[in-house]
CSV table of C-alpha atoms (C1' of nucleotides) in Angstrom, one decimal:
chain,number,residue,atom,x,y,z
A,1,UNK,CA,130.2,-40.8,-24.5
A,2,UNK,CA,132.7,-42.4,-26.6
A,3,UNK,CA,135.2,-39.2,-26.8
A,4,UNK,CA,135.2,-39.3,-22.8
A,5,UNK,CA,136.7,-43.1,-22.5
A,6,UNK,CA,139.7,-43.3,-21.0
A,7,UNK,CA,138.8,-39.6,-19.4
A,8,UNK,CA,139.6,-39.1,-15.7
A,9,UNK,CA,136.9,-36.5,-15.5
A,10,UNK,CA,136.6,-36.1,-11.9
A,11,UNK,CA,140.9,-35.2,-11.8
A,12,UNK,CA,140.5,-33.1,-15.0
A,13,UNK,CA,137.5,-31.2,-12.9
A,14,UNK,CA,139.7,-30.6,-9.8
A,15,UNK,CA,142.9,-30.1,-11.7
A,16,UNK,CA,140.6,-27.1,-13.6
A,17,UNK,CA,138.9,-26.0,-10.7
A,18,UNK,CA,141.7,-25.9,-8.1
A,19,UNK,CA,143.7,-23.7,-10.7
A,20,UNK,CA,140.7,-21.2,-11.5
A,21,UNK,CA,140.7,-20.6,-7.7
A,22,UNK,CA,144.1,-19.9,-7.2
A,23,UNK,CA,144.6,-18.1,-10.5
A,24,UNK,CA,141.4,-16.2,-11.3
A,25,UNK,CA,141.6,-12.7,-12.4
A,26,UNK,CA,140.3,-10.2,-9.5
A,27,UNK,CA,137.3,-9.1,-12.7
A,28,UNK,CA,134.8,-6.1,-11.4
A,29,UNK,CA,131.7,-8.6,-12.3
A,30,UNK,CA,133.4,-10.9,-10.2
A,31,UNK,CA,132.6,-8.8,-6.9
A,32,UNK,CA,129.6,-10.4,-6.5
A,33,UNK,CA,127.0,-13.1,-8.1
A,34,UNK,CA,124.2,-10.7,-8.5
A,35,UNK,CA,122.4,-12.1,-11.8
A,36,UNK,CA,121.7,-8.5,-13.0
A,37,UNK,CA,125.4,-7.7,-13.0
A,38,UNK,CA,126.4,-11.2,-14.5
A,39,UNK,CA,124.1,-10.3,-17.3
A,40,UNK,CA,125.2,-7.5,-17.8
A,41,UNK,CA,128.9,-8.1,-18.2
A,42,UNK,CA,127.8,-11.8,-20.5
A,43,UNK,CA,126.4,-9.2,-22.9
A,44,UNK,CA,129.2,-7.1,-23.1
A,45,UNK,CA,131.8,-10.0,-23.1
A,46,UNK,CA,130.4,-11.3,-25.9
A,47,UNK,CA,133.0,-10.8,-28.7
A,48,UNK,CA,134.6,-8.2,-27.0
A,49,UNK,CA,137.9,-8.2,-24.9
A,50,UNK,CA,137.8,-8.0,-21.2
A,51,UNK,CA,140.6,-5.4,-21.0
A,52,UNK,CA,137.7,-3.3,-23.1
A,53,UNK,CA,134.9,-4.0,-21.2
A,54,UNK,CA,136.1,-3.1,-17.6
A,55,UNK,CA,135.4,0.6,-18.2
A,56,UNK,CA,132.7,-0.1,-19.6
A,57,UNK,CA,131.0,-2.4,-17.1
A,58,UNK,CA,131.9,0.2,-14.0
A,59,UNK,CA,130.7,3.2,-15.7
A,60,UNK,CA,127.6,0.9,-16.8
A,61,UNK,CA,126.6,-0.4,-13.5
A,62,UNK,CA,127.4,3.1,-11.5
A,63,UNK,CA,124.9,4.7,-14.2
A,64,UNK,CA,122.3,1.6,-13.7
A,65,UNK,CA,123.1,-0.1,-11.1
A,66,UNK,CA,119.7,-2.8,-10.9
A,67,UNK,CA,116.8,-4.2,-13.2
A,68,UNK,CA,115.0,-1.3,-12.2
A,69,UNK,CA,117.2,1.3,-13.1
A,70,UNK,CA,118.0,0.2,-16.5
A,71,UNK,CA,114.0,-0.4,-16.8
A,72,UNK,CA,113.5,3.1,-16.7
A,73,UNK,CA,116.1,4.5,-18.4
A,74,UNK,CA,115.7,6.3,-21.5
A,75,UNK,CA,117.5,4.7,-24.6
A,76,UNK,CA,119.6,7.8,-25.3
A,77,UNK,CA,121.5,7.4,-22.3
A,78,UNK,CA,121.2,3.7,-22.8
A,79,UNK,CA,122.9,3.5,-26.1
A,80,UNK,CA,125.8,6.5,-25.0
A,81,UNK,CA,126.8,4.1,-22.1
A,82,UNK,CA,127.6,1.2,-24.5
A,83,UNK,CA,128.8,4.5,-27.4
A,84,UNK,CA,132.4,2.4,-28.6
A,85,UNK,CA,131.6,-0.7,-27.6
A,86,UNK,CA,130.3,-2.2,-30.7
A,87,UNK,CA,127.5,-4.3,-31.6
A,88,UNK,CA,124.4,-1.9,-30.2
A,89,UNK,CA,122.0,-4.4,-30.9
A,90,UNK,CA,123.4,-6.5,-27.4
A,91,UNK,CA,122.4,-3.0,-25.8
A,92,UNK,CA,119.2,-2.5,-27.4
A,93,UNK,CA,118.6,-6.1,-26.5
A,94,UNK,CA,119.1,-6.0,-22.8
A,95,UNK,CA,117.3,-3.0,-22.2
A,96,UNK,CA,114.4,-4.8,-24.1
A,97,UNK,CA,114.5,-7.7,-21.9
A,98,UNK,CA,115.7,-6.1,-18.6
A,99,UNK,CA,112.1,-4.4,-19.0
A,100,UNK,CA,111.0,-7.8,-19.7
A,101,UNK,CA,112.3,-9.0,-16.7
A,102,UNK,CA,111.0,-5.8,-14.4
A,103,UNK,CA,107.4,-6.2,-15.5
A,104,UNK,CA,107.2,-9.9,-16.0
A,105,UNK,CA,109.3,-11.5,-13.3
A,106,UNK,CA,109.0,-8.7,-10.3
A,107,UNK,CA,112.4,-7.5,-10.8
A,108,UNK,CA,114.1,-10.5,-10.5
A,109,UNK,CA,116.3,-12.5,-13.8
A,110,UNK,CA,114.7,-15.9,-13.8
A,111,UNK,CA,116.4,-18.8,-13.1
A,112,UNK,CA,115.0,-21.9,-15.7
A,113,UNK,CA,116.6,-21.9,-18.9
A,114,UNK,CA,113.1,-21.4,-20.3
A,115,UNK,CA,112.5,-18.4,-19.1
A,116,UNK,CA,116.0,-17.0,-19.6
A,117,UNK,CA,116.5,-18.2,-23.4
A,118,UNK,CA,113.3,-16.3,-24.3
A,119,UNK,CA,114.7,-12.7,-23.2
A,120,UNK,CA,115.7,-10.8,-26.0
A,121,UNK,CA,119.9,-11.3,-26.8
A,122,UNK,CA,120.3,-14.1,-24.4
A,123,UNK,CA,121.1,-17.8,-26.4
A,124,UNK,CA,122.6,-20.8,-25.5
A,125,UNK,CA,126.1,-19.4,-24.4
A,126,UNK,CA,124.3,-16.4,-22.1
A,127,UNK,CA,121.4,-18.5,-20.9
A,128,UNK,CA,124.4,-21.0,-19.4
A,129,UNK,CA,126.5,-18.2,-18.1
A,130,UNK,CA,124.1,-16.4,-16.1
A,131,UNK,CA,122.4,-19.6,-14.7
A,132,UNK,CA,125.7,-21.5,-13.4
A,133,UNK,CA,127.4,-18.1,-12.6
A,134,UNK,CA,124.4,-16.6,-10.6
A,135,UNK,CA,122.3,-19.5,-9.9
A,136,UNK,CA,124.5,-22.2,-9.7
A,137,UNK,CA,122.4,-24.4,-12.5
A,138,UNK,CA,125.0,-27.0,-13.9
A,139,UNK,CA,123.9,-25.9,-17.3
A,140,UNK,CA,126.7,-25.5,-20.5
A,141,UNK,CA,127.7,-22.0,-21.4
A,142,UNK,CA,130.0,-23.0,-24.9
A,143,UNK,CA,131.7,-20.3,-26.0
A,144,UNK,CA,134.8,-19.6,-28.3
A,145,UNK,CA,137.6,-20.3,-25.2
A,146,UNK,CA,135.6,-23.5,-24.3
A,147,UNK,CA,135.6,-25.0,-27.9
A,148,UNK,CA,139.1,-24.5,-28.2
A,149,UNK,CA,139.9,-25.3,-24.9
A,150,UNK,CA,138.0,-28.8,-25.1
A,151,UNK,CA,138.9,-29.2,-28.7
A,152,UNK,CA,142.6,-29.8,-27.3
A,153,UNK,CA,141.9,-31.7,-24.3
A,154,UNK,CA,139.9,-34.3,-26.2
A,155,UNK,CA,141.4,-33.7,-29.6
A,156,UNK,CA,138.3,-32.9,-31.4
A,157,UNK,CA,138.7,-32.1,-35.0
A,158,UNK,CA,135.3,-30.5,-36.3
A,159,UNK,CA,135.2,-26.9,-37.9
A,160,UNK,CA,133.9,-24.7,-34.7
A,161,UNK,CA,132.8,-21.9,-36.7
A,162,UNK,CA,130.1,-24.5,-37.8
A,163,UNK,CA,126.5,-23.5,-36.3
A,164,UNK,CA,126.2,-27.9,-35.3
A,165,UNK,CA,129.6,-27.9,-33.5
A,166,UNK,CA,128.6,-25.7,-30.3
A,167,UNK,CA,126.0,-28.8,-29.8
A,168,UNK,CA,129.1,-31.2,-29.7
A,169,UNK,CA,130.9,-28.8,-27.1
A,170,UNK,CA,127.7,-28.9,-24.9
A,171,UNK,CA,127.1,-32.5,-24.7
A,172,UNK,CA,130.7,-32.8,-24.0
A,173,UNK,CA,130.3,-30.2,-20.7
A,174,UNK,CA,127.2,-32.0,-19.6
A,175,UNK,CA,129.1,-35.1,-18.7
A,176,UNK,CA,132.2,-32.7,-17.8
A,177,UNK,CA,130.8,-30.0,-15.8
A,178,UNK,CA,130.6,-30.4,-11.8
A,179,UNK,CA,128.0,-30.3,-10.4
A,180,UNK,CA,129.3,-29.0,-7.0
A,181,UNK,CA,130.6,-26.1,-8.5
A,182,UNK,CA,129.2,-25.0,-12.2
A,183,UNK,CA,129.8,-21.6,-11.9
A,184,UNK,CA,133.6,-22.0,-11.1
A,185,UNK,CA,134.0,-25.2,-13.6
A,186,UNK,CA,132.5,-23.1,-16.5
A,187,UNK,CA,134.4,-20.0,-15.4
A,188,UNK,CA,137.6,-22.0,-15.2
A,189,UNK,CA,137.6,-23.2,-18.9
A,190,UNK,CA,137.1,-19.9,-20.4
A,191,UNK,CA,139.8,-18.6,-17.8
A,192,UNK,CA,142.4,-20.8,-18.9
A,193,UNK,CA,141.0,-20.4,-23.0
A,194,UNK,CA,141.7,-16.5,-22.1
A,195,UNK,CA,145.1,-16.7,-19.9
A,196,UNK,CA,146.9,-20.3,-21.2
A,197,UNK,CA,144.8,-22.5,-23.7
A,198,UNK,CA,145.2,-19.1,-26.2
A,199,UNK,CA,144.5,-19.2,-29.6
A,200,UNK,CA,148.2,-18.9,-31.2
A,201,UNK,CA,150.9,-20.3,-29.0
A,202,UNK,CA,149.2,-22.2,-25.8
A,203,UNK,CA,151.3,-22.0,-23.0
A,204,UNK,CA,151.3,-25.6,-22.3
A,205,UNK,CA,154.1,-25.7,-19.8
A,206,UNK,CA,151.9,-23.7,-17.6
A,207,UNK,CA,148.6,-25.5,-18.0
A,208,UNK,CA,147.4,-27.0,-15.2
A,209,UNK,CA,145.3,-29.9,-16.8
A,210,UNK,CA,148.2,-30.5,-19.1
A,211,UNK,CA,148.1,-34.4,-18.4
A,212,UNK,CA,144.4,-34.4,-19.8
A,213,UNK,CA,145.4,-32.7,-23.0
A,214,UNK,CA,145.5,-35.2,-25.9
A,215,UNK,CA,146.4,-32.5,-27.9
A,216,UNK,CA,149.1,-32.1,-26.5
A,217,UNK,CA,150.2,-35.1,-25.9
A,218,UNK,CA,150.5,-35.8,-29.7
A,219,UNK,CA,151.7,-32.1,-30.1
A,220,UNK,CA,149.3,-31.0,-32.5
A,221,UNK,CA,147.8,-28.2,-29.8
A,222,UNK,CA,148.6,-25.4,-32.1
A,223,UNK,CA,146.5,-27.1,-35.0
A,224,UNK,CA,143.6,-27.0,-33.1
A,225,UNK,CA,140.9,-26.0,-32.9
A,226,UNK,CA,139.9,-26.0,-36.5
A,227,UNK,CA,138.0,-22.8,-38.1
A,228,UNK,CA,136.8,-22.0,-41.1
A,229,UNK,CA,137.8,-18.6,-42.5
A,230,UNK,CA,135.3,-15.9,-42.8
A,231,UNK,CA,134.2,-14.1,-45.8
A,232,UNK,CA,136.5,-10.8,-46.3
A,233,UNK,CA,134.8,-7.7,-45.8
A,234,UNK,CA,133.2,-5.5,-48.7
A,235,UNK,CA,134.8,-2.0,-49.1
A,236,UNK,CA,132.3,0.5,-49.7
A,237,UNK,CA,133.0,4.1,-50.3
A,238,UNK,CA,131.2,6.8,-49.1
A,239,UNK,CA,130.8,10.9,-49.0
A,240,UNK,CA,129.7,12.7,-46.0
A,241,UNK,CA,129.5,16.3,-45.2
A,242,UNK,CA,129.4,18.8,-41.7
A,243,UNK,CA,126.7,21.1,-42.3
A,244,UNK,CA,127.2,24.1,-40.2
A,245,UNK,CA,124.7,27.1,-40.5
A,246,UNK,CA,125.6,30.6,-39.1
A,247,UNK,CA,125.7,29.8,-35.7
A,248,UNK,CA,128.3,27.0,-35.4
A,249,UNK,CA,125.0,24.6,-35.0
A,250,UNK,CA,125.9,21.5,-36.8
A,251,UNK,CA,123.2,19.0,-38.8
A,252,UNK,CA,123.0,15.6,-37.5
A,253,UNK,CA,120.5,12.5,-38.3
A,254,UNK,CA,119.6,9.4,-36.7
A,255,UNK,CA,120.0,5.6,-38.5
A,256,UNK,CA,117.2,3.5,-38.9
A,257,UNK,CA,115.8,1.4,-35.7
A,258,UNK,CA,117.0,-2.0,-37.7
A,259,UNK,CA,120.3,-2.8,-39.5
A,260,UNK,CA,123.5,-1.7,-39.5
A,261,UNK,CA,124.2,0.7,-36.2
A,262,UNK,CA,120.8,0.9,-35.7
A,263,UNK,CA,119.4,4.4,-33.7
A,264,UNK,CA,122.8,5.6,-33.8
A,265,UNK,CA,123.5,9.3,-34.6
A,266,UNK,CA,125.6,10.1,-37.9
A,267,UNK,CA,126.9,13.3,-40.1
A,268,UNK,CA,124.9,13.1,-43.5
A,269,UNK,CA,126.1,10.5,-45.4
A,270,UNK,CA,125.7,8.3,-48.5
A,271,UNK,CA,127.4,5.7,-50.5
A,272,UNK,CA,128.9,6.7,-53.5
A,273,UNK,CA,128.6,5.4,-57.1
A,274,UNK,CA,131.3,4.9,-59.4
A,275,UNK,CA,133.8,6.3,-56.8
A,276,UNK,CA,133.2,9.9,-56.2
A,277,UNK,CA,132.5,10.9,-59.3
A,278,UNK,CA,131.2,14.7,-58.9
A,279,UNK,CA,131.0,14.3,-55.3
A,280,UNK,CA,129.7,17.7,-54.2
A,281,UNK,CA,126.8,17.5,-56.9
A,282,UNK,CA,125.6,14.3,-55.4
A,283,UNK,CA,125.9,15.1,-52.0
A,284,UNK,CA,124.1,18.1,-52.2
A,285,UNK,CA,121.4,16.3,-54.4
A,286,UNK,CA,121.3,13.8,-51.9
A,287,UNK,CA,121.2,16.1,-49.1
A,288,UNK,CA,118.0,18.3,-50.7
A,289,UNK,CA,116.4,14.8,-51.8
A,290,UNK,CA,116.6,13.0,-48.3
A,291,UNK,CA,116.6,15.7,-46.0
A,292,UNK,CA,115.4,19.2,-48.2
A,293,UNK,CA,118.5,20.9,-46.7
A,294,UNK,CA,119.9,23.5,-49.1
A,295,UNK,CA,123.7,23.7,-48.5
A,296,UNK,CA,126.7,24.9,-50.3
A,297,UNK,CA,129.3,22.3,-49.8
A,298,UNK,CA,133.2,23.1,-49.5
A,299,UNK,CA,136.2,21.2,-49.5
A,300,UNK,CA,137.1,17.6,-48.5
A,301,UNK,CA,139.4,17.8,-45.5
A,302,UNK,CA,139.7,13.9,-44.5
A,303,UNK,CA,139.0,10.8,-45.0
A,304,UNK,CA,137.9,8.2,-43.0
A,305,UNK,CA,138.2,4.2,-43.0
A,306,UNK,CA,135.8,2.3,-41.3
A,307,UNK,CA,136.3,-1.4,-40.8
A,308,UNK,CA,133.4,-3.3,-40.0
A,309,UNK,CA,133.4,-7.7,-39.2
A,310,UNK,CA,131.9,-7.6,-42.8
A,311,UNK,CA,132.2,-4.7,-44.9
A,312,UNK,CA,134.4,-1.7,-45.1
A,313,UNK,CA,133.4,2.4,-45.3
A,314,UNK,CA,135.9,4.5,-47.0
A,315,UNK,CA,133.8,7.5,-46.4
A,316,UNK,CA,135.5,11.3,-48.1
A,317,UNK,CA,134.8,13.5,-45.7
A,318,UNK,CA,133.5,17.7,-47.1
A,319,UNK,CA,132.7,20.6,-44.9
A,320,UNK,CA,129.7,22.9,-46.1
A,321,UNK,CA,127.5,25.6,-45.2
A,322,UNK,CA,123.3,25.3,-44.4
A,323,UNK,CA,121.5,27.7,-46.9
A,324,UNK,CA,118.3,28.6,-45.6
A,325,UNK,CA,116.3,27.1,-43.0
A,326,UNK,CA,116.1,23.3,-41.5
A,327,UNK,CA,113.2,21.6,-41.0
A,328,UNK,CA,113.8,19.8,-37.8
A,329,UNK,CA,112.3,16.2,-36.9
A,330,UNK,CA,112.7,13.4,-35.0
A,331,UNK,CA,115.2,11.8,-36.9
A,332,UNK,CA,117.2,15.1,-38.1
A,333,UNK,CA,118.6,18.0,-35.9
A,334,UNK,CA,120.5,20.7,-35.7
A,335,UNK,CA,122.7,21.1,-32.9
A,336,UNK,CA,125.3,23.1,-30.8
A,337,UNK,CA,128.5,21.4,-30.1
A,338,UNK,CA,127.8,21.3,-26.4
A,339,UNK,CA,124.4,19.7,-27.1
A,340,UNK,CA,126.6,16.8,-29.6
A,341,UNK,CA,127.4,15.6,-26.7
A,342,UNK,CA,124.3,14.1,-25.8
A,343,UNK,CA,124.3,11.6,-28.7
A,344,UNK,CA,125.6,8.7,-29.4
A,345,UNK,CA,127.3,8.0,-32.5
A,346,UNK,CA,129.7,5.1,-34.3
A,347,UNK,CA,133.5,5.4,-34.0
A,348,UNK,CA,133.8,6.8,-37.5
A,349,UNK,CA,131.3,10.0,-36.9
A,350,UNK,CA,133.4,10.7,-33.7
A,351,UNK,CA,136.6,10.9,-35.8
A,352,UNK,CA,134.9,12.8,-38.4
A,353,UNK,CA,133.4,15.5,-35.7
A,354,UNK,CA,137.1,15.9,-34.5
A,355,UNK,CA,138.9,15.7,-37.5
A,356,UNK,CA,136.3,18.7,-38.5
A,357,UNK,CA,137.0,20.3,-35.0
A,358,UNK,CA,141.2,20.5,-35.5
A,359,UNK,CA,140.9,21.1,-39.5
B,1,DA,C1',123.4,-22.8,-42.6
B,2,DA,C1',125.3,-18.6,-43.6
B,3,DC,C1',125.5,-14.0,-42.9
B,4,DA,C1',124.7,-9.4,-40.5
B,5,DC,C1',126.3,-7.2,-36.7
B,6,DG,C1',131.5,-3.1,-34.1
B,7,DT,C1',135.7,-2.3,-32.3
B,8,DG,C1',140.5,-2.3,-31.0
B,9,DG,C1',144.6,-5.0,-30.1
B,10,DC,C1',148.2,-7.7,-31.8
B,11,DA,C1',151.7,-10.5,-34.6
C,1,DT,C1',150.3,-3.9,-43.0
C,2,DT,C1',146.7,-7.1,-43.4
C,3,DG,C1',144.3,-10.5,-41.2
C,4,DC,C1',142.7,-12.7,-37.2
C,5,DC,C1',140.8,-12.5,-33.2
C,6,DA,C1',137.3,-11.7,-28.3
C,7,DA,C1',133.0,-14.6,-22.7
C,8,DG,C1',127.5,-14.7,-29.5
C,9,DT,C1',122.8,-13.7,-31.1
C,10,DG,C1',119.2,-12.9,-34.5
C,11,DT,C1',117.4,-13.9,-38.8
DNA sequence: AACACGTGGCA
DNA sequence: TTGCCAAGTGT
């Protein structure tokens, strides 16, 4: 490969290797190589920081500790394990696929990228991670610390939010990677993207393949690696409403299976047109068209802001009172406070439940 | 290829 | 304070 002449690969793998051994973070997934657990903390890694996700992974892995245990868990208590985390389609995902995995393969995560790339939420990045971590495959696992970490080294100037570049990165780590050691070589670049290579000011002074780096040896280390900007988010404003009826029950409904916080629970809610113009009239024409809940609604007592990666919810926040019965189903309930706490809903709806409780 | 899909930390 | 970022995948 043309990028690798003049490449001492085999000191630029024990340079990386040697440091990742001395220097590796004592992680909790990183007690053992068992490929359920290194699944499981892949999933939640993805786009998510590892201070974050080491509460996440224990209380995860005490609550379902094996294939099996997930397999026969019900989603409720699937989805309020992950409640926070973000991005509930990786959870839905794995439980899909750790079922998968249960009924097709025994029990056991299988160990060809095949069979691995075809369970639900596992791609190219996963599908490396889990078979050079666990198995020991010398297989690629690009992610966002390995393109910028090898975009330095080599000095390699395409746009890595581009869907084509990841390719690149992985034909690079094929002739890279070593094959004595996968698991710690593609551990070891994301280590040092995480701890030294970091995306604003590399500390170059402490980076123990430092001689490799064309980057910086021309001193253009903080100019790479080159990304496109993303689209700004949409704002979006919004009304909701807790519906309380005469015994402190409150009403509660559950988002669709696909889309945005899918089979999450929420406090009625809709978007607003023309920005809250005569709120209470819509929301309680709303409320008896979607639902046929007669309620007198009150006073706004907060509002909420709710950034997502590509939209924003500015949802104005009322209190009101259920008039009449509800008609309970599957997707709308009426609950107790103590009972709320069985459900699992977005960051927002948790903020609006306490901002409610302290008004 | 481009966009949907969450959240919290940090400069 | 606003924007960018963090071990990506599905469509």
């Amino acid at each position: 490969m043309k990028m690798l002449e003049n490449f001492s690969i085999n000191e630029f793998r024990k340079d990386l290797i040697g440091w990742f051994e001395n220097e590796q973070r004592d992680l909790p997934w990183r007690q053992d190589q068992d490929p359920y657990k290194v699944w499981v903390s892949e999933i939640m890694l993805q786009q998510t920081r590892v201070d974050t996700v080491i509460p996440y992974f224990e209380n995860f892995i005490s609550k379902f500790p094996t294939i099996e245990a997930l397999a026969d868990a019900d989603e409720e208590k699937v989805l309020k394990a992950w409640e926070g985390l973000g991005y509930y389609s990786r959870v839905r995902n794995l439980h899909a696929a750790v079922k998968e995995v249960a009924q097709e393969y025994g029990g056991k995560v299988p160990n060809t990228v095949e069979e691995i790339s075809s369970l639900k939420g596992v791609g190219p990045y996963t599908t490396g991670a889990i078979l050079s971590i666990a198995y020991g495959v010398p297989e690629p696992a690009v992610d966002g610390n390995v393109m910028r970490v090898l975009s330095r080294i080599l000095s390699v100037w395409d746009d890595i939010a581009k869907p084509k570049t990841r390719q690149l990165f992985e034909d690079i780590v094929r002739e890279l990677i070593s094959k004595e050691n996968p698991s710690a070589f593609n551990q070891a670049l994301m280590e040092l993207g995480a701890l030294i290579c970091v995306p604003g000011n590399p500390a170059c002074l402490l980076c123990p393949v430092r001689e490799h780096c064309k980057a910086f040896a021309e001193g253009v280390q903080k100019e790479l690696p080159v990304k496109s900007k993303k689209k700004a988010p949409t704002a979006v404003s919004m009304a909701a409403v807790v519906l309380q009826d005469e015994e402190g029950r409150l009403i509660i409904h559950k988002r669709p299976e696909k889309g945005l916080l899918a089979n999450l629970w929420e406090f009625p809610n809709h978007e607003t047109i023309l920005d809250l113009q005569a709120p209470k009239e819509q929301l309680g024409e709303f409320l008896k068209r979607e639902y046929e809940v007669d309620a007198k609604i009150g006073q706004a007592f907060t509002t909420i802001q709710h950034v997502f990666s590509h939209l924003i919810w500015n949802i104005t926040v009322f209190e009101g009172k259920i008039e009449g019965s509800v008609a309970e189903t599957n997707t709308l309930k009426l609950v107790s406070l103590k009972e709320l706490e069985e459900y699992t809903f977005p960051v927002s709806h948790q903020k609006i439940l306490k901002s409610f409780l302290n008004r």
